[in-house]
Amino acid sequence: DIQMTQSPSSLSASVGDRVTITCRASQGIRNYLVWFQQKPGKAPKSLIYAASTLQSGVPSRFSGSASGTDFTLTISSLQPEDFATYYCQQYNSYPRTFGQGTKVEIK
Amino acid sequence: EVQVVESGGGLVQPGQSLRLSCTASGFSFGDYAMSWVRQAPGKGLEWVGLIRSKGSGGTPEYAASVKDRFTISRDDSKSIAYLQMNSLKIDDTALYYCSRRDGDYWGQGTLVTVSS
């Protein structure tokens, strides 16, 4: 199975900060990676698919990038509504696997 | 508007069975794979399985933790995907989500509690 190692597990940031979350795959997954945002009590929401393609309706402050087996989600200027938990998931092969999640909290 | 709605959750005892339904609307259901993902209380997301569209074979894939106990099926005439869960264990307690493909649209989840 492909392991997805996500870091950090949590971070504290202020409104307006630039935030970066990383996901490393244990083997090549091409660009078959999706980033989800989950707020408490809500279903996950897809933000970015194919590593760097913004889902329709998602603000442009979110971006994704890839370098080999390392993937990055960047929030360029953190907004109050962005405080949530973020997950990566590979969909290159079965079983699909998620990262452990990154909780973004208010500093 | 794409909508996905899960139902069928509840409280069951260990060893019992439960069938969850995922009713979809707003898109051509038969053209899409459908996934199940679960989230234990206070934990992260765990992929449960997926069923391909009929055009891609209609076959399922499962996580190792549920293989041989859970079965995913679909009824394209009703736009419903099912998750049949047998031999339930306490560790299966979770909020079960259904999503289109690999998560472009999600339902709100249905809670399954396995407890004696």
JSON list of C-alpha atoms in Angstrom, two decimals:
[
{"chain": "A", "resi": 1, "resn": "ASP", "atom": "CA", "xyz": [0.00, 0.00, 0.00]},
{"chain": "A", "resi": 2, "resn": "ILE", "atom": "CA", "xyz": [1.13, 3.56, -0.63]},
{"chain": "A", "resi": 3, "resn": "GLN", "atom": "CA", "xyz": [1.76, 5.50, 2.58]},
{"chain": "A", "resi": 4, "resn": "MET", "atom": "CA", "xyz": [0.95, 9.20, 2.62]},
{"chain": "A", "resi": 5, "resn": "THR", "atom": "CA", "xyz": [2.95, 11.09, 5.22]},
{"chain": "A", "resi": 6, "resn": "GLN", "atom": "CA", "xyz": [1.48, 14.48, 5.92]},
{"chain": "A", "resi": 7, "resn": "SER", "atom": "CA", "xyz": [3.17, 17.24, 7.89]},
{"chain": "A", "resi": 8, "resn": "PRO", "atom": "CA", "xyz": [2.81, 19.03, 10.13]},
{"chain": "A", "resi": 9, "resn": "SER", "atom": "CA", "xyz": [0.03, 17.34, 12.08]},
{"chain": "A", "resi": 10, "resn": "SER", "atom": "CA", "xyz": [-1.06, 20.74, 13.34]},
{"chain": "A", "resi": 11, "resn": "LEU", "atom": "CA", "xyz": [-0.06, 24.35, 13.05]},
{"chain": "A", "resi": 12, "resn": "SER", "atom": "CA", "xyz": [-1.05, 27.68, 14.51]},
{"chain": "A", "resi": 13, "resn": "ALA", "atom": "CA", "xyz": [-1.25, 30.66, 12.21]},
{"chain": "A", "resi": 14, "resn": "SER", "atom": "CA", "xyz": [-2.70, 34.13, 12.03]},
{"chain": "A", "resi": 15, "resn": "VAL", "atom": "CA", "xyz": [-5.08, 35.61, 9.53]},
{"chain": "A", "resi": 16, "resn": "GLY", "atom": "CA", "xyz": [-3.04, 36.76, 6.55]},
{"chain": "A", "resi": 17, "resn": "ASP", "atom": "CA", "xyz": [-0.24, 34.24, 7.06]},
{"chain": "A", "resi": 18, "resn": "ARG", "atom": "CA", "xyz": [1.07, 32.05, 4.28]},
{"chain": "A", "resi": 19, "resn": "VAL", "atom": "CA", "xyz": [0.55, 28.40, 5.21]},
{"chain": "A", "resi": 20, "resn": "THR", "atom": "CA", "xyz": [2.19, 25.35, 3.66]},
{"chain": "A", "resi": 21, "resn": "ILE", "atom": "CA", "xyz": [1.21, 21.73, 4.24]},
{"chain": "A", "resi": 22, "resn": "THR", "atom": "CA", "xyz": [3.21, 18.85, 2.81]},
{"chain": "A", "resi": 23, "resn": "CYS", "atom": "CA", "xyz": [2.31, 15.31, 1.84]},
{"chain": "A", "resi": 24, "resn": "ARG", "atom": "CA", "xyz": [4.93, 12.73, 0.87]},
{"chain": "A", "resi": 25, "resn": "ALA", "atom": "CA", "xyz": [4.02, 9.52, -0.92]},
{"chain": "A", "resi": 26, "resn": "SER", "atom": "CA", "xyz": [5.98, 6.33, -0.19]},
{"chain": "A", "resi": 27, "resn": "GLN", "atom": "CA", "xyz": [6.20, 5.64, -3.91]},
{"chain": "A", "resi": 28, "resn": "GLY", "atom": "CA", "xyz": [5.35, 7.38, -7.15]},
{"chain": "A", "resi": 29, "resn": "ILE", "atom": "CA", "xyz": [1.74, 8.39, -7.61]},
{"chain": "A", "resi": 30, "resn": "ARG", "atom": "CA", "xyz": [2.22, 10.56, -10.68]},
{"chain": "A", "resi": 31, "resn": "ASN", "atom": "CA", "xyz": [-0.01, 13.57, -9.97]},
{"chain": "A", "resi": 32, "resn": "TYR", "atom": "CA", "xyz": [-2.96, 11.59, -8.69]},
{"chain": "A", "resi": 33, "resn": "LEU", "atom": "CA", "xyz": [-3.34, 13.52, -5.46]},
{"chain": "A", "resi": 34, "resn": "VAL", "atom": "CA", "xyz": [-6.30, 15.40, -4.05]},
{"chain": "A", "resi": 35, "resn": "TRP", "atom": "CA", "xyz": [-6.44, 17.85, -1.14]},
{"chain": "A", "resi": 36, "resn": "PHE", "atom": "CA", "xyz": [-9.53, 18.04, 1.08]},
{"chain": "A", "resi": 37, "resn": "GLN", "atom": "CA", "xyz": [-10.63, 20.57, 3.66]},
{"chain": "A", "resi": 38, "resn": "GLN", "atom": "CA", "xyz": [-12.79, 19.45, 6.56]},
{"chain": "A", "resi": 39, "resn": "LYS", "atom": "CA", "xyz": [-14.46, 21.73, 9.08]},
{"chain": "A", "resi": 40, "resn": "PRO", "atom": "CA", "xyz": [-15.84, 20.38, 12.38]},
{"chain": "A", "resi": 41, "resn": "GLY", "atom": "CA", "xyz": [-19.09, 18.50, 11.93]},
{"chain": "A", "resi": 42, "resn": "LYS", "atom": "CA", "xyz": [-18.94, 18.80, 8.15]},
{"chain": "A", "resi": 43, "resn": "ALA", "atom": "CA", "xyz": [-18.10, 16.50, 5.27]},
{"chain": "A", "resi": 44, "resn": "PRO", "atom": "CA", "xyz": [-14.74, 16.91, 3.56]},
{"chain": "A", "resi": 45, "resn": "LYS", "atom": "CA", "xyz": [-14.61, 19.26, 0.61]},
{"chain": "A", "resi": 46, "resn": "SER", "atom": "CA", "xyz": [-12.35, 18.82, -2.38]},
{"chain": "A", "resi": 47, "resn": "LEU", "atom": "CA", "xyz": [-10.02, 21.77, -2.90]},
{"chain": "A", "resi": 48, "resn": "ILE", "atom": "CA", "xyz": [-7.42, 20.60, -5.40]},
{"chain": "A", "resi": 49, "resn": "TYR", "atom": "CA", "xyz": [-7.18, 17.52, -7.61]},
{"chain": "A", "resi": 50, "resn": "ALA", "atom": "CA", "xyz": [-4.47, 16.24, -9.91]},
{"chain": "A", "resi": 51, "resn": "ALA", "atom": "CA", "xyz": [-2.04, 17.80, -7.45]},
{"chain": "A", "resi": 52, "resn": "SER", "atom": "CA", "xyz": [-2.47, 21.35, -8.70]},
{"chain": "A", "resi": 53, "resn": "THR", "atom": "CA", "xyz": [-5.89, 21.84, -10.33]},
{"chain": "A", "resi": 54, "resn": "LEU", "atom": "CA", "xyz": [-8.23, 24.02, -8.33]},
{"chain": "A", "resi": 55, "resn": "GLN", "atom": "CA", "xyz": [-11.72, 22.62, -7.88]},
{"chain": "A", "resi": 56, "resn": "SER", "atom": "CA", "xyz": [-14.44, 24.87, -9.25]},
{"chain": "A", "resi": 57, "resn": "GLY", "atom": "CA", "xyz": [-15.45, 27.57, -6.76]},
{"chain": "A", "resi": 58, "resn": "VAL", "atom": "CA", "xyz": [-12.37, 27.24, -4.55]},
{"chain": "A", "resi": 59, "resn": "PRO", "atom": "CA", "xyz": [-10.64, 30.56, -3.83]},
{"chain": "A", "resi": 60, "resn": "SER", "atom": "CA", "xyz": [-7.41, 31.22, -5.69]},
{"chain": "A", "resi": 61, "resn": "ARG", "atom": "CA", "xyz": [-5.47, 31.67, -2.44]},
{"chain": "A", "resi": 62, "resn": "PHE", "atom": "CA", "xyz": [-5.33, 27.86, -2.40]},
{"chain": "A", "resi": 63, "resn": "SER", "atom": "CA", "xyz": [-2.73, 26.24, -4.61]},
{"chain": "A", "resi": 64, "resn": "GLY", "atom": "CA", "xyz": [-1.09, 22.87, -4.97]},
{"chain": "A", "resi": 65, "resn": "SER", "atom": "CA", "xyz": [2.23, 21.76, -6.34]},
{"chain": "A", "resi": 66, "resn": "ALA", "atom": "CA", "xyz": [4.19, 18.57, -6.82]},
{"chain": "A", "resi": 67, "resn": "SER", "atom": "CA", "xyz": [7.82, 17.57, -6.97]},
{"chain": "A", "resi": 68, "resn": "GLY", "atom": "CA", "xyz": [8.41, 13.87, -7.40]},
{"chain": "A", "resi": 69, "resn": "THR", "atom": "CA", "xyz": [6.67, 12.21, -4.48]},
{"chain": "A", "resi": 70, "resn": "ASP", "atom": "CA", "xyz": [6.35, 15.43, -2.47]},
{"chain": "A", "resi": 71, "resn": "PHE", "atom": "CA", "xyz": [3.14, 17.43, -2.67]},
{"chain": "A", "resi": 72, "resn": "THR", "atom": "CA", "xyz": [2.36, 20.81, -1.19]},
{"chain": "A", "resi": 73, "resn": "LEU", "atom": "CA", "xyz": [-0.82, 22.67, -0.39]},
{"chain": "A", "resi": 74, "resn": "THR", "atom": "CA", "xyz": [-0.32, 26.40, 0.05]},
{"chain": "A", "resi": 75, "resn": "ILE", "atom": "CA", "xyz": [-2.74, 28.96, 1.37]},
{"chain": "A", "resi": 76, "resn": "SER", "atom": "CA", "xyz": [-1.29, 32.29, 0.32]},
{"chain": "A", "resi": 77, "resn": "SER", "atom": "CA", "xyz": [-3.15, 34.47, 2.82]},
{"chain": "A", "resi": 78, "resn": "LEU", "atom": "CA", "xyz": [-5.01, 32.60, 5.54]},
{"chain": "A", "resi": 79, "resn": "GLN", "atom": "CA", "xyz": [-8.61, 33.70, 6.04]},
{"chain": "A", "resi": 80, "resn": "PRO", "atom": "CA", "xyz": [-10.85, 33.08, 9.07]},
{"chain": "A", "resi": 81, "resn": "GLU", "atom": "CA", "xyz": [-12.88, 30.50, 7.14]},
{"chain": "A", "resi": 82, "resn": "ASP", "atom": "CA", "xyz": [-9.74, 28.50, 6.37]},
{"chain": "A", "resi": 83, "resn": "PHE", "atom": "CA", "xyz": [-9.27, 27.23, 9.90]},
{"chain": "A", "resi": 84, "resn": "ALA", "atom": "CA", "xyz": [-9.97, 23.54, 9.41]},
{"chain": "A", "resi": 85, "resn": "THR", "atom": "CA", "xyz": [-8.29, 20.17, 9.01]},
{"chain": "A", "resi": 86, "resn": "TYR", "atom": "CA", "xyz": [-6.68, 19.37, 5.67]},
{"chain": "A", "resi": 87, "resn": "TYR", "atom": "CA", "xyz": [-6.11, 15.90, 4.21]},
{"chain": "A", "resi": 88, "resn": "CYS", "atom": "CA", "xyz": [-4.28, 14.64, 1.18]},
{"chain": "A", "resi": 89, "resn": "GLN", "atom": "CA", "xyz": [-5.30, 11.43, -0.59]},
{"chain": "A", "resi": 90, "resn": "GLN", "atom": "CA", "xyz": [-3.66, 9.52, -3.41]},
{"chain": "A", "resi": 91, "resn": "TYR", "atom": "CA", "xyz": [-5.83, 8.03, -6.13]},
{"chain": "A", "resi": 92, "resn": "ASN", "atom": "CA", "xyz": [-3.09, 6.48, -8.21]},
{"chain": "A", "resi": 93, "resn": "SER", "atom": "CA", "xyz": [-3.73, 2.96, -6.98]},
{"chain": "A", "resi": 94, "resn": "TYR", "atom": "CA", "xyz": [-5.79, 0.81, -4.66]},
{"chain": "A", "resi": 95, "resn": "PRO", "atom": "CA", "xyz": [-6.25, 0.93, -1.80]},
{"chain": "A", "resi": 96, "resn": "ARG", "atom": "CA", "xyz": [-6.64, 4.68, -1.81]},
{"chain": "A", "resi": 97, "resn": "THR", "atom": "CA", "xyz": [-4.82, 6.19, 1.16]},
{"chain": "A", "resi": 98, "resn": "PHE", "atom": "CA", "xyz": [-5.11, 9.42, 3.10]},
{"chain": "A", "resi": 99, "resn": "GLY", "atom": "CA", "xyz": [-2.58, 11.47, 4.95]},
{"chain": "A", "resi": 100, "resn": "GLN", "atom": "CA", "xyz": [-3.06, 11.77, 8.69]},
{"chain": "A", "resi": 101, "resn": "GLY", "atom": "CA", "xyz": [-4.43, 15.30, 8.44]},
{"chain": "A", "resi": 102, "resn": "THR", "atom": "CA", "xyz": [-3.18, 18.77, 9.35]},
{"chain": "A", "resi": 103, "resn": "LYS", "atom": "CA", "xyz": [-5.21, 20.85, 11.75]},
{"chain": "A", "resi": 104, "resn": "VAL", "atom": "CA", "xyz": [-4.85, 24.57, 11.09]},
{"chain": "A", "resi": 105, "resn": "GLU", "atom": "CA", "xyz": [-5.64, 26.55, 14.22]},
{"chain": "A", "resi": 106, "resn": "ILE", "atom": "CA", "xyz": [-5.83, 30.20, 15.09]},
{"chain": "A", "resi": 107, "resn": "LYS", "atom": "CA", "xyz": [-2.72, 31.65, 16.72]},
{"chain": "B", "resi": 1, "resn": "GLU", "atom": "CA", "xyz": [-27.12, 20.36, -8.49]},
{"chain": "B", "resi": 2, "resn": "VAL", "atom": "CA", "xyz": [-25.11, 17.30, -7.51]},
{"chain": "B", "resi": 3, "resn": "GLN", "atom": "CA", "xyz": [-26.36, 15.72, -4.29]},
{"chain": "B", "resi": 4, "resn": "VAL", "atom": "CA", "xyz": [-25.28, 12.64, -2.41]},
{"chain": "B", "resi": 5, "resn": "VAL", "atom": "CA", "xyz": [-27.24, 11.43, 0.60]},
{"chain": "B", "resi": 6, "resn": "GLU", "atom": "CA", "xyz": [-26.29, 8.53, 2.87]},
{"chain": "B", "resi": 7, "resn": "SER", "atom": "CA", "xyz": [-28.77, 6.60, 4.98]},
{"chain": "B", "resi": 8, "resn": "GLY", "atom": "CA", "xyz": [-29.10, 3.40, 6.94]},
{"chain": "B", "resi": 9, "resn": "GLY", "atom": "CA", "xyz": [-26.78, 4.01, 9.86]},
{"chain": "B", "resi": 10, "resn": "GLY", "atom": "CA", "xyz": [-27.62, 3.03, 13.39]},
{"chain": "B", "resi": 11, "resn": "LEU", "atom": "CA", "xyz": [-26.64, 1.12, 16.50]},
{"chain": "B", "resi": 12, "resn": "VAL", "atom": "CA", "xyz": [-25.83, -2.56, 16.11]},
{"chain": "B", "resi": 13, "resn": "GLN", "atom": "CA", "xyz": [-24.16, -5.22, 18.21]},
{"chain": "B", "resi": 14, "resn": "PRO", "atom": "CA", "xyz": [-20.82, -6.77, 17.29]},
{"chain": "B", "resi": 15, "resn": "GLY", "atom": "CA", "xyz": [-21.22, -9.51, 14.72]},
{"chain": "B", "resi": 16, "resn": "GLN", "atom": "CA", "xyz": [-24.39, -8.04, 13.25]},
{"chain": "B", "resi": 17, "resn": "SER", "atom": "CA", "xyz": [-24.98, -6.63, 9.78]},
{"chain": "B", "resi": 18, "resn": "LEU", "atom": "CA", "xyz": [-26.08, -3.29, 8.39]},
{"chain": "B", "resi": 19, "resn": "ARG", "atom": "CA", "xyz": [-26.66, -1.95, 4.90]},
{"chain": "B", "resi": 20, "resn": "LEU", "atom": "CA", "xyz": [-25.96, 1.66, 4.06]},
{"chain": "B", "resi": 21, "resn": "SER", "atom": "CA", "xyz": [-27.41, 3.42, 1.04]},
{"chain": "B", "resi": 22, "resn": "CYS", "atom": "CA", "xyz": [-26.02, 6.31, -0.93]},
{"chain": "B", "resi": 23, "resn": "THR", "atom": "CA", "xyz": [-28.65, 8.05, -3.05]},
{"chain": "B", "resi": 24, "resn": "ALA", "atom": "CA", "xyz": [-27.35, 10.39, -5.73]},
{"chain": "B", "resi": 25, "resn": "SER", "atom": "CA", "xyz": [-28.96, 13.02, -7.91]},
{"chain": "B", "resi": 26, "resn": "GLY", "atom": "CA", "xyz": [-27.99, 15.83, -10.23]},
{"chain": "B", "resi": 27, "resn": "PHE", "atom": "CA", "xyz": [-25.65, 13.82, -12.44]},
{"chain": "B", "resi": 28, "resn": "SER", "atom": "CA", "xyz": [-25.62, 10.73, -14.62]},
{"chain": "B", "resi": 29, "resn": "PHE", "atom": "CA", "xyz": [-25.03, 8.26, -11.81]},
{"chain": "B", "resi": 30, "resn": "GLY", "atom": "CA", "xyz": [-24.20, 5.31, -14.04]},
{"chain": "B", "resi": 31, "resn": "ASP", "atom": "CA", "xyz": [-21.22, 7.12, -15.52]},
{"chain": "B", "resi": 32, "resn": "TYR", "atom": "CA", "xyz": [-19.37, 7.54, -12.25]},
{"chain": "B", "resi": 33, "resn": "ALA", "atom": "CA", "xyz": [-17.51, 5.45, -9.71]},
{"chain": "B", "resi": 34, "resn": "MET", "atom": "CA", "xyz": [-18.75, 5.85, -6.16]},
{"chain": "B", "resi": 35, "resn": "SER", "atom": "CA", "xyz": [-16.63, 5.70, -3.03]},
{"chain": "B", "resi": 36, "resn": "TRP", "atom": "CA", "xyz": [-17.14, 5.03, 0.67]},
{"chain": "B", "resi": 37, "resn": "VAL", "atom": "CA", "xyz": [-14.94, 6.68, 3.28]},
{"chain": "B", "resi": 38, "resn": "ARG", "atom": "CA", "xyz": [-15.31, 6.48, 7.05]},
{"chain": "B", "resi": 39, "resn": "GLN", "atom": "CA", "xyz": [-14.19, 8.57, 9.98]},
{"chain": "B", "resi": 40, "resn": "ALA", "atom": "CA", "xyz": [-14.05, 7.17, 13.49]},
{"chain": "B", "resi": 41, "resn": "PRO", "atom": "CA", "xyz": [-14.88, 9.67, 16.26]},
{"chain": "B", "resi": 42, "resn": "GLY", "atom": "CA", "xyz": [-12.07, 12.18, 16.58]},
{"chain": "B", "resi": 43, "resn": "LYS", "atom": "CA", "xyz": [-9.94, 10.43, 13.95]},
{"chain": "B", "resi": 44, "resn": "GLY", "atom": "CA", "xyz": [-8.87, 10.97, 10.38]},
{"chain": "B", "resi": 45, "resn": "LEU", "atom": "CA", "xyz": [-10.38, 9.79, 7.13]},
{"chain": "B", "resi": 46, "resn": "GLU", "atom": "CA", "xyz": [-10.15, 6.12, 6.17]},
{"chain": "B", "resi": 47, "resn": "TRP", "atom": "CA", "xyz": [-10.91, 4.88, 2.67]},
{"chain": "B", "resi": 48, "resn": "VAL", "atom": "CA", "xyz": [-13.33, 1.93, 2.75]},
{"chain": "B", "resi": 49, "resn": "GLY", "atom": "CA", "xyz": [-13.87, 1.10, -0.90]},
{"chain": "B", "resi": 50, "resn": "LEU", "atom": "CA", "xyz": [-15.11, 2.07, -4.32]},
{"chain": "B", "resi": 51, "resn": "ILE", "atom": "CA", "xyz": [-17.27, 0.64, -7.06]},
{"chain": "B", "resi": 52, "resn": "ARG", "atom": "CA", "xyz": [-16.45, 1.41, -10.64]},
{"chain": "B", "resi": 53, "resn": "SER", "atom": "CA", "xyz": [-19.02, 2.48, -13.16]},
{"chain": "B", "resi": 54, "resn": "LYS", "atom": "CA", "xyz": [-20.52, -0.27, -15.32]},
{"chain": "B", "resi": 55, "resn": "GLY", "atom": "CA", "xyz": [-18.60, 1.16, -18.24]},
{"chain": "B", "resi": 56, "resn": "SER", "atom": "CA", "xyz": [-15.37, 0.50, -16.34]},
{"chain": "B", "resi": 57, "resn": "GLY", "atom": "CA", "xyz": [-16.42, -2.97, -15.31]},
{"chain": "B", "resi": 58, "resn": "GLY", "atom": "CA", "xyz": [-18.63, -2.21, -12.32]},
{"chain": "B", "resi": 59, "resn": "THR", "atom": "CA", "xyz": [-16.20, -3.97, -10.01]},
{"chain": "B", "resi": 60, "resn": "PRO", "atom": "CA", "xyz": [-15.42, -3.00, -6.43]},
{"chain": "B", "resi": 61, "resn": "GLU", "atom": "CA", "xyz": [-12.19, -2.39, -4.55]},
{"chain": "B", "resi": 62, "resn": "TYR", "atom": "CA", "xyz": [-11.83, -2.59, -0.78]},
{"chain": "B", "resi": 63, "resn": "ALA", "atom": "CA", "xyz": [-9.55, -1.60, 2.03]},
{"chain": "B", "resi": 64, "resn": "ALA", "atom": "CA", "xyz": [-7.86, -4.57, 3.69]},
{"chain": "B", "resi": 65, "resn": "SER", "atom": "CA", "xyz": [-9.62, -3.77, 6.98]},
{"chain": "B", "resi": 66, "resn": "VAL", "atom": "CA", "xyz": [-13.06, -4.46, 5.49]},
{"chain": "B", "resi": 67, "resn": "LYS", "atom": "CA", "xyz": [-12.35, -6.91, 2.69]},
{"chain": "B", "resi": 68, "resn": "ASP", "atom": "CA", "xyz": [-14.37, -10.14, 3.02]},
{"chain": "B", "resi": 69, "resn": "ARG", "atom": "CA", "xyz": [-16.78, -8.43, 5.45]},
{"chain": "B", "resi": 70, "resn": "PHE", "atom": "CA", "xyz": [-18.09, -5.46, 3.44]},
{"chain": "B", "resi": 71, "resn": "THR", "atom": "CA", "xyz": [-19.62, -5.49, -0.03]},
{"chain": "B", "resi": 72, "resn": "ILE", "atom": "CA", "xyz": [-20.21, -2.50, -2.26]},
{"chain": "B", "resi": 73, "resn": "SER", "atom": "CA", "xyz": [-22.84, -2.68, -4.98]},
{"chain": "B", "resi": 74, "resn": "ARG", "atom": "CA", "xyz": [-24.83, -0.31, -7.13]},
{"chain": "B", "resi": 75, "resn": "ASP", "atom": "CA", "xyz": [-28.26, 0.00, -8.71]},
{"chain": "B", "resi": 76, "resn": "ASP", "atom": "CA", "xyz": [-27.90, 2.45, -11.57]},
{"chain": "B", "resi": 77, "resn": "SER", "atom": "CA", "xyz": [-31.66, 2.39, -12.26]},
{"chain": "B", "resi": 78, "resn": "LYS", "atom": "CA", "xyz": [-32.20, 3.92, -8.82]},
{"chain": "B", "resi": 79, "resn": "SER", "atom": "CA", "xyz": [-28.96, 5.97, -8.62]},
{"chain": "B", "resi": 80, "resn": "ILE", "atom": "CA", "xyz": [-28.04, 4.23, -5.39]},
{"chain": "B", "resi": 81, "resn": "ALA", "atom": "CA", "xyz": [-24.80, 2.74, -4.16]},
{"chain": "B", "resi": 82, "resn": "TYR", "atom": "CA", "xyz": [-24.86, 0.31, -1.25]},
{"chain": "B", "resi": 83, "resn": "LEU", "atom": "CA", "xyz": [-22.43, -0.70, 1.45]},
{"chain": "B", "resi": 84, "resn": "GLN", "atom": "CA", "xyz": [-23.35, -4.05, 2.95]},
{"chain": "B", "resi": 85, "resn": "MET", "atom": "CA", "xyz": [-21.50, -4.47, 6.22]},
{"chain": "B", "resi": 86, "resn": "ASN", "atom": "CA", "xyz": [-21.35, -7.94, 7.82]},
{"chain": "B", "resi": 87, "resn": "SER", "atom": "CA", "xyz": [-19.59, -9.24, 10.92]},
{"chain": "B", "resi": 88, "resn": "LEU", "atom": "CA", "xyz": [-19.37, -5.74, 12.30]},
{"chain": "B", "resi": 89, "resn": "LYS", "atom": "CA", "xyz": [-16.73, -4.99, 14.89]},
{"chain": "B", "resi": 90, "resn": "ILE", "atom": "CA", "xyz": [-16.48, -2.27, 17.51]},
{"chain": "B", "resi": 91, "resn": "ASP", "atom": "CA", "xyz": [-13.67, -0.72, 15.44]},
{"chain": "B", "resi": 92, "resn": "ASP", "atom": "CA", "xyz": [-16.14, -0.20, 12.57]},
{"chain": "B", "resi": 93, "resn": "THR", "atom": "CA", "xyz": [-17.84, 2.53, 14.59]},
{"chain": "B", "resi": 94, "resn": "ALA", "atom": "CA", "xyz": [-17.59, 5.65, 12.44]},
{"chain": "B", "resi": 95, "resn": "LEU", "atom": "CA", "xyz": [-19.34, 8.23, 10.34]},
{"chain": "B", "resi": 96, "resn": "TYR", "atom": "CA", "xyz": [-19.62, 6.70, 6.89]},
{"chain": "B", "resi": 97, "resn": "TYR", "atom": "CA", "xyz": [-19.43, 9.03, 3.91]},
{"chain": "B", "resi": 98, "resn": "CYS", "atom": "CA", "xyz": [-20.30, 8.35, 0.31]},
{"chain": "B", "resi": 99, "resn": "SER", "atom": "CA", "xyz": [-18.68, 10.40, -2.42]},
{"chain": "B", "resi": 100, "resn": "ARG", "atom": "CA", "xyz": [-18.65, 10.62, -6.19]},
{"chain": "B", "resi": 101, "resn": "ARG", "atom": "CA", "xyz": [-15.49, 9.29, -7.80]},
{"chain": "B", "resi": 102, "resn": "ASP", "atom": "CA", "xyz": [-12.54, 10.08, -5.53]},
{"chain": "B", "resi": 103, "resn": "GLY", "atom": "CA", "xyz": [-14.33, 12.76, -3.55]},
{"chain": "B", "resi": 104, "resn": "ASP", "atom": "CA", "xyz": [-15.45, 15.58, -5.79]},
{"chain": "B", "resi": 105, "resn": "TYR", "atom": "CA", "xyz": [-18.87, 15.55, -4.11]},
{"chain": "B", "resi": 106, "resn": "TRP", "atom": "CA", "xyz": [-19.66, 14.15, -0.67]},
{"chain": "B", "resi": 107, "resn": "GLY", "atom": "CA", "xyz": [-22.72, 13.40, 1.38]},
{"chain": "B", "resi": 108, "resn": "GLN", "atom": "CA", "xyz": [-23.09, 14.43, 5.00]},
{"chain": "B", "resi": 109, "resn": "GLY", "atom": "CA", "xyz": [-22.48, 10.94, 6.29]},
{"chain": "B", "resi": 110, "resn": "THR", "atom": "CA", "xyz": [-24.42, 8.37, 8.28]},
{"chain": "B", "resi": 111, "resn": "LEU", "atom": "CA", "xyz": [-23.31, 7.22, 11.73]},
{"chain": "B", "resi": 112, "resn": "VAL", "atom": "CA", "xyz": [-22.69, 3.56, 12.45]},
{"chain": "B", "resi": 113, "resn": "THR", "atom": "CA", "xyz": [-22.19, 2.57, 16.07]},
{"chain": "B", "resi": 114, "resn": "VAL", "atom": "CA", "xyz": [-21.15, -0.96, 16.93]},
{"chain": "B", "resi": 115, "resn": "SER", "atom": "CA", "xyz": [-21.53, -1.65, 20.61]},
{"chain": "B", "resi": 116, "resn": "SER", "atom": "CA", "xyz": [-22.75, -4.37, 22.94]}
]
